[in-house]
Amino acid sequence: MKTLKSAGYLILLPVLLVALWWVGTSGEPNFFVPTPAQLVDTFGPTWFEGRIATDVLPSIGRLVAGVLLAIVLGIVVGLLVGLNRTLRALTEPVFEFFRALPPPVLIPVLMLLIGVNDSMKVAVIVSGAIWPVLLNTIEGVRSIDPVQNETSRSYGISGFARIRYQVLPSATPIIMAGVRQCLSIGLILMVISEMFASSSGLGFTIVQFQRSFAIPEMWSGIIVLGLIGVVMSFIFQWAEARVLRWYHGLKEVENAV
Amino acid sequence: MQSDATTPVAAAPAVPPAPAGRTLPDGQALLSVRGVKKVYHTDGGDIEAVRNLTFDLARGELACLVGPSGSGKTTLLKVIAGLLGATEGQVTLDGQKITGPPKKMAVVFQEYGRSLFPWLRVADNVELPLKNAGVPKAERKARVNEALEAVGLDAVPRSYPWQLSGGMQQRVAIARAVAYQPEVLLMDEPFAAVDAQTRADLEDLVRRLWKDLGMTVLFVTHDIDESIYLGGRVIVLSSSPTVVQEDLVIDLPDERDQLETRSLPRFTELRHHVYEQIQLAKRGHRPDGAP
Ligand SMILES: Nc1ncnc2c1ncn2[C@@H]1O[C@H](COP(=O)(O)OP(=O)(O)OP(=O)(O)O)[C@@H](O)[C@H]1O
Ligand SMILES: [Mg+2]
């Protein structure tokens, strides 16, 4: 019963939106906005006859690679910088500068440096998606509780053990907030990276459809992107709930007081 | 009030020796605090938390440290624990100068709630220092269970610290220290935040653990009754700039009982005495010869 109810909540708004769309397009046909029925008709042939393998999966592969790399690099560099006061002071202005650069402007540069290939696209994703993870990790490490630090020190927990048992867990809530942003930035950059000098991928395909006035197909591509975003968000929520079970419990207790 | 065992300063015979706690002949003290001074350098200027502290702890002693708020008790404890460097003077453990946190020492912090790791369950919190020290798994588990049992928390090893009451969290912190099997246990106002009944239980717990494990305990408190009830000695600190105001032997029977001991005439006398000393300290009285 409970799951039924929550499933109801989950689909209520989407159903309403589709209904609205259906009503809105049921009048005189608009070339740029297809009806739901048109979209459903085009969806299968557009995606399930080859494009999944040639465009969607490669895109997802690059997205996953880019996002994972951004997370791992962001955390590792963030730990190094966050734990070292000098390094922190030294890198802060530089990081602010790079973060302020809109990642798409790096695409021409990366194209020249790396060439037009998968690595370039992954590099674009990493170059934009790493910042929230990196900066949040630094912040998480910096704002560590001094009493926890003294506890570790007095029990001789130092070096790698301290990072593993104290620093990383205590920074996880902030890091996870960075990871959430990293995922959405990653998705955006996946699309953009494929719009430049590319011959395959979701972003490329959508632009192709648009240029050839295949409007329902273009819309179906947008739907695929949205679905990827939703799936990523679910995976993230699932992982976050596991990793931060203690944190949500703690907050609940604190708020109850 | 002054210790007989302090070596007088040879250069200046006219000046009385700085007030100091009881000291022991060379080689007999386990923990030895000598002329410790601590100045915090802050943006707002220097703060002298501790001016000149000298005393010794013999092996197996349980001593309490009392003093007005802000008199530098926590500071002293952190210097002894090797978490802060002394500005002047030194602390030695077993003849070795303390430069960092020594292996044989455990601290129960004033902010016990924050010193437990909220992402670890109770048993894991207690186990972590042992794991880090490379204690084999089987022994580790045994020691954790034993410590949790000793503090009466064997029913909640799978809980998280934040699911427990303040008094229970405090006992987790004590269990963690005890499982570590330190030679010296430093406790900083550990019972400040628990109710009277829990407090009485925890006091007896500390005494029992101290006896069973043969630890040397330095216990900071601002509760006068507690300081007299707990140990064999009370060190009273003056107000800031801090020196040892008095080092008092608690000559109560070794068998302590919450009701009986506290109703002894001698207990009342001692309490009066310490109370007076603290009042003096609060009013800024300095012991003779205090720098
Ligand atoms: N990290 C610090 N930086 C600067 N000053 C400090 C610091 N820690 C303590 N002090 C100052 O040193 C003095 C002694 O502080 P301390 O915490 O040692 O006192 P205490 O006796 O433990 O007090 P309480 O009974 O309130 O716990 C105080 O004046 C305090 O403001
Ligand atoms: Mg204190």
CSV table of C-alpha atoms and ligand atoms in Angstrom, one decimal, chain B residues 40 42 47-49 67-76 110 188-189 222, ligand 1:
chain,number,residue,atom,x,y,z
B,40,TYR,CA,48.4,31.1,23.3
B,42,THR,CA,46.2,34.8,19.0
B,47,ILE,CA,46.8,34.8,26.3
B,48,GLU,CA,48.8,33.3,29.2
B,49,ALA,CA,46.7,30.3,30.1
B,67,GLY,CA,40.4,25.2,39.6
B,68,PRO,CA,38.2,28.1,38.5
B,69,SER,CA,36.8,28.2,35.0
B,70,GLY,CA,39.4,29.5,32.6
B,71,SER,CA,42.3,28.6,34.9
B,72,GLY,CA,43.9,26.5,32.2
B,73,LYS,CA,42.9,23.0,33.2
B,74,THR,CA,42.1,21.9,29.7
B,75,THR,CA,45.2,23.6,28.5
B,76,LEU,CA,47.4,21.7,31.0
B,110,GLN,CA,35.5,17.7,27.7
B,188,ASP,CA,38.6,16.5,31.2
B,189,GLU,CA,35.4,17.3,33.1
B,222,HIS,CA,35.0,21.6,38.7
C,1,LIG,N1,43.0,27.6,21.5
C,1,LIG,C1,43.1,28.7,22.3
C,1,LIG,N2,43.5,29.9,21.8
C,1,LIG,C2,43.5,31.0,22.6
C,1,LIG,N3,43.2,31.0,23.9
C,1,LIG,C3,42.8,29.9,24.4
C,1,LIG,C4,42.7,28.7,23.7
C,1,LIG,N4,42.2,27.7,24.5
C,1,LIG,C5,42.1,28.2,25.7
C,1,LIG,N5,42.4,29.6,25.7
C,1,LIG,C6,42.4,30.5,26.8
C,1,LIG,O1,43.2,30.0,27.8
C,1,LIG,C7,42.6,30.1,29.1
C,1,LIG,C8,42.4,28.8,29.8
C,1,LIG,O2,41.5,28.0,29.1
C,1,LIG,P1,41.2,26.5,29.4
C,1,LIG,O3,40.2,26.0,28.4
C,1,LIG,O4,42.5,25.7,29.5
C,1,LIG,O5,40.6,26.6,30.9
C,1,LIG,P2,39.8,25.6,31.7
C,1,LIG,O6,40.3,25.6,33.1
C,1,LIG,O7,39.8,24.2,31.1
C,1,LIG,O8,38.3,26.2,31.8
C,1,LIG,P3,36.9,25.4,31.9
C,1,LIG,O9,36.8,25.0,33.3
C,1,LIG,O10,35.9,26.5,31.6
C,1,LIG,O11,36.9,24.3,31.0
C,1,LIG,C9,41.3,30.8,28.9
C,1,LIG,O12,41.5,32.2,29.1
C,1,LIG,C10,41.0,30.6,27.4
C,1,LIG,O13,40.3,31.7,26.9
